[in-house]
Coordinates of C-alpha atoms and ligand atoms in Angstrom, one line a residue:
M1 CA 9.6 9.1 25.9
D2 CA 11.9 6.6 24.1
V3 CA 10.1 4.8 21.3
C4 CA 11.3 1.9 19.2
I5 CA 9.5 1.5 15.7
V6 CA 10.1 -1.7 13.9
G7 CA 9.8 -1.0 10.1
G8 CA 10.8 2.0 8.1
G9 CA 8.0 1.9 5.6
I10 CA 5.3 4.4 5.1
A11 CA 3.6 3.9 8.4
G12 CA 6.9 3.7 10.5
L13 CA 8.4 6.8 9.0
T14 CA 5.2 8.9 9.4
L15 CA 5.0 7.8 12.9
A16 CA 8.6 8.6 13.5
Y17 CA 8.0 12.2 12.1
W18 CA 5.0 12.9 14.5
L19 CA 6.7 11.4 17.5
S20 CA 9.8 13.4 16.9
E21 CA 7.7 16.5 16.5
K22 CA 6.4 16.1 20.0
G23 CA 9.9 15.6 21.3
D24 CA 10.1 11.9 21.6
N25 CA 13.5 10.0 21.2
V26 CA 12.7 7.8 18.4
T27 CA 14.8 4.7 16.9
V28 CA 13.5 3.0 13.7
L29 CA 14.7 -0.5 12.9
E30 CA 14.6 -1.3 9.1
K31 CA 15.6 -4.8 8.0
S32 CA 16.5 -3.7 4.5
S33 CA 19.8 -2.2 3.9
S34 CA 18.4 1.0 2.3
L35 CA 15.0 2.4 1.3
R36 CA 13.2 0.0 -1.0
T37 CA 11.9 1.2 -4.4
E38 CA 9.7 -1.6 -5.5
G39 CA 5.9 -1.4 -5.8
Y40 CA 3.5 0.1 -8.2
M41 CA 1.9 3.5 -8.7
I42 CA -0.5 4.5 -5.8
D43 CA -3.6 6.5 -5.8
F44 CA -3.0 8.9 -2.9
F45 CA -6.0 10.6 -1.3
G46 CA -8.2 10.5 1.8
P47 CA -6.9 10.8 5.3
G48 CA -3.3 10.2 4.4
Y49 CA -3.6 13.2 2.1
E50 CA -4.6 15.3 5.0
V51 CA -1.8 14.0 7.1
A52 CA 0.6 14.9 4.4
E53 CA -0.9 18.3 4.3
K54 CA -0.4 18.8 8.0
M55 CA 3.2 17.6 7.4
G56 CA 3.6 20.4 4.9
L57 CA 4.5 17.9 2.2
M58 CA 2.3 19.2 -0.6
N59 CA 5.3 20.6 -2.7
E60 CA 7.3 17.5 -2.3
L61 CA 4.2 15.4 -3.4
R62 CA 3.6 17.5 -6.3
N63 CA 7.2 17.0 -7.4
I64 CA 6.8 13.1 -7.4
H65 CA 3.3 13.1 -8.8
Y66 CA 2.9 11.8 -12.2
P67 CA 0.5 14.0 -14.5
I68 CA -1.2 10.9 -16.1
D69 CA -3.7 12.1 -18.7
S70 CA -6.3 9.3 -18.4
L71 CA -7.4 5.9 -17.4
V72 CA -7.5 3.9 -20.7
F73 CA -9.4 0.5 -20.9
M74 CA -8.1 -1.5 -23.7
K75 CA -9.1 -4.4 -25.8
N76 CA -7.1 -7.5 -26.4
D77 CA -6.3 -6.4 -29.9
G78 CA -4.7 -3.2 -28.6
E79 CA -7.6 -0.9 -29.6
K80 CA -9.0 1.4 -27.0
K81 CA -12.2 0.5 -25.3
Y82 CA -12.9 3.7 -23.6
D83 CA -11.1 6.2 -21.5
I84 CA -11.7 8.4 -18.4
P85 CA -9.7 11.7 -18.1
Y86 CA -7.9 11.7 -14.8
P87 CA -8.9 15.3 -14.0
K88 CA -12.5 13.9 -13.8
L89 CA -11.5 11.2 -11.5
R90 CA -9.6 13.6 -9.3
K91 CA -12.9 15.6 -9.0
L92 CA -14.4 12.5 -7.2
M93 CA -11.7 13.1 -4.5
D94 CA -12.4 16.9 -4.5
D95 CA -9.0 17.2 -6.4
K96 CA -7.1 16.1 -3.4
H97 CA -5.4 13.2 -5.1
F98 CA -1.9 12.3 -6.3
N99 CA -0.5 9.4 -8.2
F100 CA 3.1 8.4 -7.5
M101 CA 5.3 5.5 -7.0
R102 CA 5.1 3.8 -3.5
G103 CA 8.9 4.1 -3.2
D104 CA 8.8 7.8 -4.0
L105 CA 6.6 8.6 -1.0
E106 CA 8.7 6.5 1.2
S107 CA 11.8 8.7 0.0
V108 CA 9.9 11.8 0.8
L109 CA 9.0 10.6 4.3
Y110 CA 12.5 9.5 5.0
K111 CA 13.9 13.0 4.1
Q112 CA 11.5 14.5 6.6
V113 CA 13.0 12.3 9.6
K114 CA 16.5 11.3 8.6
N115 CA 18.1 14.1 10.6
R116 CA 15.9 13.9 13.7
V117 CA 15.5 10.2 14.4
N118 CA 17.9 7.3 14.4
V119 CA 17.0 5.1 11.4
K120 CA 19.1 1.8 11.7
F121 CA 19.1 -0.1 8.4
D122 CA 19.9 -3.8 8.3
S123 CA 18.4 -4.1 11.8
S124 CA 15.6 -6.4 12.9
P125 CA 14.4 -7.7 16.3
V126 CA 15.1 -11.3 17.3
S127 CA 13.5 -11.2 20.7
I128 CA 11.3 -8.7 22.6
D129 CA 10.5 -8.7 26.3
Q130 CA 8.7 -6.2 28.4
D131 CA 8.1 -5.5 32.2
D132 CA 5.9 -2.7 33.8
D133 CA 8.4 0.1 32.9
H134 CA 10.2 -0.9 29.7
V135 CA 10.4 -2.9 26.5
Y136 CA 13.6 -4.7 25.7
V137 CA 14.5 -5.6 22.1
T138 CA 17.4 -7.7 21.2
L139 CA 18.6 -6.8 17.6
T140 CA 20.2 -9.0 14.9
D141 CA 23.6 -7.5 15.9
E142 CA 23.1 -8.9 19.4
S143 CA 22.8 -5.4 20.9
T144 CA 19.8 -4.6 23.2
L145 CA 17.6 -1.6 22.8
T146 CA 15.4 -0.4 25.8
S147 CA 12.4 1.8 25.2
D148 CA 9.1 2.9 26.8
L149 CA 7.1 2.0 23.8
L150 CA 7.6 -0.5 20.9
V151 CA 5.6 -0.1 17.8
G152 CA 5.4 -2.8 15.0
A153 CA 5.4 -1.0 11.7
D154 CA 6.9 -4.0 9.9
G155 CA 4.0 -4.8 7.4
M156 CA 1.6 -7.6 6.6
R157 CA 4.1 -10.2 7.8
S158 CA 5.1 -8.4 10.9
S159 CA 7.7 -10.2 13.0
V160 CA 6.6 -8.0 16.0
R161 CA 3.3 -9.9 15.9
S162 CA 5.0 -13.3 16.2
L163 CA 7.7 -12.1 18.8
A164 CA 5.4 -10.3 21.1
F165 CA 2.0 -11.8 20.6
N166 CA 3.4 -15.4 20.2
E167 CA 1.3 -15.5 17.0
T168 CA 1.8 -18.4 14.6
F169 CA 2.9 -17.2 11.4
N170 CA 0.0 -16.2 9.2
N171 CA -2.5 -16.4 11.9
S172 CA -3.8 -12.9 11.4
I173 CA -3.5 -12.8 7.5
R174 CA -6.6 -13.3 5.6
Y175 CA -5.9 -14.3 2.0
I176 CA -8.5 -12.8 -0.3
G177 CA -7.7 -14.6 -3.5
Y178 CA -5.4 -12.7 -5.7
Y179 CA -1.7 -12.3 -6.5
T180 CA 0.0 -9.1 -7.8
A181 CA 3.3 -8.3 -9.5
A182 CA 4.9 -5.0 -10.5
Y183 CA 8.1 -4.3 -12.2
I184 CA 9.8 -1.5 -14.2
I185 CA 10.9 -1.9 -17.8
D186 CA 13.7 0.2 -19.2
D187 CA 13.2 -0.5 -23.0
P188 CA 12.6 2.1 -25.5
A189 CA 10.7 -0.3 -27.8
V190 CA 8.2 -1.0 -25.2
L191 CA 7.8 2.8 -24.1
S192 CA 7.3 3.6 -27.8
K193 CA 4.0 1.5 -27.6
T194 CA 2.4 3.5 -24.8
G195 CA 1.4 7.1 -24.4
R196 CA 1.0 9.3 -21.3
S197 CA -1.9 7.4 -19.9
F198 CA -2.5 4.5 -17.5
Y199 CA -3.6 1.6 -19.8
T200 CA -5.6 -1.4 -18.6
Y201 CA -6.7 -4.7 -20.2
S202 CA -9.1 -7.0 -18.2
E203 CA -10.2 -10.6 -18.7
P204 CA -12.2 -12.5 -16.2
G205 CA -9.8 -13.0 -13.2
A206 CA -6.8 -11.3 -14.9
Q207 CA -5.9 -7.8 -15.4
V208 CA -2.7 -6.0 -16.6
S209 CA -1.9 -2.4 -16.5
V210 CA 1.1 -0.3 -17.9
Y211 CA 2.0 3.3 -17.6
P212 CA 5.0 5.5 -18.3
I213 CA 7.2 6.8 -15.4
R214 CA 10.3 9.2 -15.3
G215 CA 13.5 8.2 -17.0
N216 CA 11.8 7.0 -20.0
K217 CA 10.8 3.8 -18.4
V218 CA 7.5 2.0 -18.3
A219 CA 5.9 0.4 -15.1
T220 CA 3.6 -2.7 -15.0
F221 CA 1.0 -3.9 -12.6
F222 CA -0.5 -7.4 -12.8
L223 CA -3.3 -8.8 -10.8
Y224 CA -4.9 -12.1 -11.0
T225 CA -7.0 -14.7 -9.1
Y226 CA -5.2 -17.7 -7.6
P227 CA -7.1 -20.3 -5.6
E228 CA -4.8 -20.8 -2.8
Q229 CA -2.2 -18.9 -0.7
Q230 CA 1.3 -20.1 -2.0
G231 CA 3.7 -19.2 0.8
H232 CA 7.1 -18.1 -0.3
V233 CA 7.2 -17.8 -4.1
T234 CA 10.7 -17.7 -5.8
Q235 CA 11.3 -15.0 -8.5
E236 CA 11.5 -17.8 -11.0
R237 CA 8.2 -19.3 -10.1
A238 CA 6.5 -15.8 -10.0
F239 CA 7.7 -15.3 -13.7
H240 CA 6.4 -18.7 -14.6
Q241 CA 3.0 -17.9 -13.0
L242 CA 2.8 -14.5 -14.9
H243 CA 3.5 -16.5 -18.1
E244 CA 0.8 -19.0 -17.3
Q245 CA -1.9 -16.4 -16.4
F246 CA -1.1 -13.7 -19.0
G247 CA 0.9 -15.7 -21.8
H248 CA -2.3 -16.0 -24.1
M249 CA -3.0 -12.2 -24.2
N250 CA -2.3 -10.0 -27.1
W251 CA -1.9 -6.1 -27.1
I252 CA 1.4 -5.2 -25.4
V253 CA 1.4 -8.2 -23.0
P254 CA 4.0 -10.4 -24.7
D255 CA 6.5 -7.4 -24.8
L256 CA 5.9 -7.0 -21.0
L257 CA 6.3 -10.6 -20.3
K258 CA 9.5 -10.9 -22.3
A259 CA 10.9 -8.0 -20.4
S260 CA 10.1 -9.3 -17.0
V261 CA 13.3 -11.3 -16.8
D262 CA 15.4 -8.1 -17.0
A263 CA 13.0 -5.9 -15.0
D264 CA 14.1 -3.8 -12.3
D265 CA 12.4 -3.6 -8.8
F266 CA 10.3 -6.9 -9.3
Y267 CA 7.6 -7.0 -6.7
F268 CA 5.4 -10.0 -6.4
D269 CA 2.9 -10.7 -3.4
E270 CA -0.4 -12.2 -2.4
V271 CA -3.2 -9.9 -1.8
S272 CA -4.3 -10.3 1.8
Q273 CA -5.6 -8.3 4.7
V274 CA -4.5 -8.4 8.4
E275 CA -7.0 -8.8 11.0
L276 CA -5.6 -8.5 14.3
P277 CA -8.0 -8.9 17.2
E278 CA -6.1 -6.8 19.7
W279 CA -3.7 -4.1 18.5
R280 CA -1.8 -3.8 21.9
N281 CA -0.1 -5.7 24.6
G282 CA 1.3 -3.8 27.5
R283 CA 4.0 -1.4 26.1
I284 CA 3.7 -2.8 22.4
T285 CA 1.5 -1.7 19.8
F286 CA 1.1 -1.7 15.9
V287 CA 0.7 0.7 13.1
G288 CA -0.1 0.4 9.4
D289 CA -0.3 -2.9 7.5
S290 CA 1.0 -5.1 10.5
C291 CA -2.4 -4.5 12.2
Q292 CA -4.7 -3.1 9.6
C293 CA -3.7 -4.0 6.1
V294 CA -6.7 -3.3 3.9
S295 CA -5.0 -4.6 0.8
L296 CA -4.7 -2.9 -2.6
L297 CA -8.4 -3.6 -3.3
A298 CA -9.1 -0.9 -0.9
G299 CA -6.8 1.5 -2.8
Q300 CA -5.9 3.2 0.3
G301 CA -2.9 1.2 2.0
A302 CA -0.4 4.0 2.2
S303 CA -3.0 6.7 3.0
M304 CA -4.4 4.5 5.9
A305 CA -0.9 3.7 7.1
M306 CA -0.2 7.6 7.5
A307 CA -3.7 8.0 8.9
G308 CA -3.0 5.3 11.5
A309 CA 0.5 6.8 12.4
Y310 CA -1.0 10.2 12.9
T311 CA -3.9 8.9 15.1
L312 CA -1.4 7.0 17.2
A313 CA 0.9 9.9 17.7
K314 CA -2.0 12.2 18.6
S315 CA -3.3 9.7 21.1
L316 CA 0.2 9.5 22.7
E317 CA 0.2 13.3 22.9
N318 CA -3.3 13.9 24.1
Q319 CA -3.8 11.1 26.7
T320 CA -2.3 11.2 30.2
D321 CA -0.8 7.6 30.3
L322 CA 0.5 5.2 27.9
S323 CA -2.1 2.5 28.5
T324 CA -5.0 5.0 28.0
A325 CA -3.3 6.4 24.9
L326 CA -3.0 2.9 23.2
A327 CA -6.4 2.0 24.1
H328 CA -7.8 5.4 22.7
Y329 CA -5.8 4.8 19.6
E330 CA -7.2 1.4 19.0
Q331 CA -10.8 2.5 19.7
S332 CA -10.5 5.4 17.3
L333 CA -9.6 3.2 14.3
H334 CA -10.2 -0.6 14.8
S335 CA -13.9 -0.8 13.8
D336 CA -13.6 1.8 10.9
I337 CA -10.7 -0.5 9.5
E338 CA -12.7 -3.5 9.8
A339 CA -15.5 -1.9 7.8
L340 CA -13.1 -0.7 5.2
Q341 CA -11.7 -4.3 5.0
R342 CA -15.2 -5.7 4.5
S343 CA -16.0 -3.2 1.9
A344 CA -12.6 -4.0 0.0
R345 CA -13.7 -7.6 -0.1
K346 CA -17.1 -6.7 -1.5
F347 CA -15.5 -4.3 -4.1
A348 CA -13.1 -7.2 -5.2
N349 CA -15.3 -8.2 -8.0
Y350 CA -15.4 -4.7 -9.3
F351 CA -11.7 -4.2 -9.1
L352 CA -11.0 -7.5 -10.8
P353 CA -14.2 -9.0 -12.3
D354 CA -14.5 -12.8 -12.5
S355 CA -16.6 -12.9 -15.7
W356 CA -17.1 -11.1 -19.0
W357 CA -20.5 -10.0 -17.7
R358 CA -19.0 -8.5 -14.5
I359 CA -16.4 -6.7 -16.6
Y360 CA -19.3 -5.2 -18.7
V361 CA -20.9 -4.0 -15.4
R362 CA -17.6 -2.7 -14.1
D363 CA -17.2 -0.7 -17.4
V364 CA -20.6 0.8 -17.2
L365 CA -20.2 1.8 -13.7
T366 CA -16.7 3.3 -14.3
R367 CA -17.9 5.4 -17.1
A368 CA -21.0 6.5 -15.0
S369 CA -18.8 7.4 -12.1
V370 CA -17.5 10.6 -13.7
L371 CA -20.8 11.9 -15.1
P372 CA -21.8 15.3 -14.0
G373 CA -23.8 15.3 -10.8
I374 CA -22.5 11.9 -9.7
R375 CA -20.0 13.2 -7.1
K376 CA -22.7 13.7 -4.4
F377 CA -23.5 9.9 -4.6
V378 CA -20.0 8.8 -4.4
N379 CA -18.8 8.1 -0.9
F380 CA -15.5 6.4 -0.3
K381 CA -15.3 4.3 3.0
T382 CA -12.4 5.7 4.9
V383 CA -11.4 6.7 8.6
R384 CA -11.6 10.1 10.4
L385 CA -8.5 11.8 11.7
P386 CA -8.3 13.1 15.3
Q387 CA -8.8 16.9 15.5
Ligands
FAD401 C1 9.0 -3.1 -1.2 C2 7.5 -2.9 -1.1 C3 6.7 -2.8 -2.2 C4 5.3 -2.8 -2.0 N1 4.6 -2.6 -3.2 C5 3.1 -2.6 -3.1 C6 2.5 -2.6 -4.3 O1 2.8 -2.7 -5.4 N2 1.0 -2.6 -4.1 C7 0.5 -2.6 -2.8 O2 -0.7 -2.7 -2.7 N3 1.2 -2.7 -1.8 C8 2.5 -2.6 -1.9 N4 3.3 -2.6 -0.7 C9 2.6 -2.5 0.6 C10 2.3 -0.9 0.9 O3 3.5 -0.3 0.9 C11 1.5 -0.9 2.2 O4 0.3 -1.5 2.1 C12 1.3 0.4 2.7 O5 2.1 1.4 2.3 C13 1.4 0.4 4.3 O6 2.7 0.5 4.6 P1 3.4 0.0 5.9 O7 4.4 1.0 6.3 O8 2.4 -0.4 7.0 O9 4.0 -1.5 5.5 P2 5.1 -1.8 4.6 O10 4.9 -0.9 3.3 O11 4.9 -3.2 4.2 O12 6.4 -1.4 5.3 C14 7.1 -2.3 6.2 C15 8.4 -1.9 6.4 O13 9.0 -2.9 7.4 C16 10.1 -3.5 7.1 N5 10.2 -4.7 7.8 C17 9.5 -5.8 7.6 N6 9.9 -6.8 8.6 C18 10.7 -6.1 9.3 C19 11.5 -6.6 10.5 N7 11.5 -7.9 11.0 N8 12.4 -5.8 11.1 C20 12.6 -4.5 10.6 N9 11.9 -4.1 9.5 C21 11.1 -4.8 8.9 C22 9.9 -3.7 5.7 O14 11.2 -3.7 5.0 C23 9.3 -2.3 5.2 O15 10.3 -1.3 5.0 C24 4.6 -2.7 -0.8 C25 5.5 -2.8 0.5 C26 6.8 -2.9 0.2 C27 7.6 -2.9 1.5

């Protein structure tokens, strides 16, 4: 089967791997000119971890993993409030857990597929048509690609959704009230103020984290509530907003904000989910954030993207015809993803509390979560992979 995947992120590359494993002829269209390195450190566990095991990636993932000592919650004056040793947190995930930078996972996946699928960088669809037998994609260079199946793996703001589903922009995006920023600082003075842990300071509606990464650099992660969805935000406006939201804080925060102007890999985005009522239209379907974005509040975006890709590939392998396979894929995941999205929205006030009282409750629960015997009561909502 000829398959065109739009988007070479975590979902698109994982799908490319599994389809090429089963002998499909795969083309991946990626609009960036190369792999993108932006993003923050992700917790990687759950079904994506299982998919990575099936792909034989454990050694590669161990190499990109950061052996963070602990999760340290800070006070505004730079004193430690409390800490949770990471090994105890990993126990909650039965030790099947990694922390690594989002971009590093993408690089590992790209290495798996680059010699067996055609990854076309600087390439996007400008129009998509289909008939009973094929899908026809016109690309930015005006060439046409004909395939048996087209998969939109192009993230939260999927252009495949608008081109193939005539969707008006943002129709399926549910803004859940937060903005996030992440960037890398290459400044020894800032590094000298951190240790080997992941440090977080929270105030009602605003949270900042900082942690060391390879190359003697420091990575940051900001999250704050914002009343409305802002559309496109320029980098200048984003800096301004970070100063507005975090400028009054102490600890290391003034250094982080000062360094933002010279920062590498500046990432800034709204925190939203994607709720797509139908995941398929004839020979077109979706995978990853384009149809199932759960948002960073669920803490499993990359894991879910890999789980979705694997589930789609297995449905295509095991079902007799395309239409049945796409229906089977959607039925296997759609309602579990909706449940996960609901649970992420409920969890939002734990992730970023909106009052000092809720911060207190969050702290008590976080400390309790690693007490002996608690593991059997902790149940992460997730999805099940096909056998
Ligand atoms: C640069 C970047 C940084 C991120 N940082 C964070 C972060 O810090 N925190 C967080 O929670 N999530 C972040 N995410 C989202 C996170 O990666 C996803 O939630 C998760 O990994 C699911 O991945 P995905 O492959 O479905 O979507 P994405 O990771 O969004 O990947 C989609 C891919 O499609 C490409 N693409 C988009 N439109 C087109 C088009 N028209 N034609 C061709 N290609 C297209 C994009 O360039 C991208 O490579 C980031 C995503 C990106 C792309």
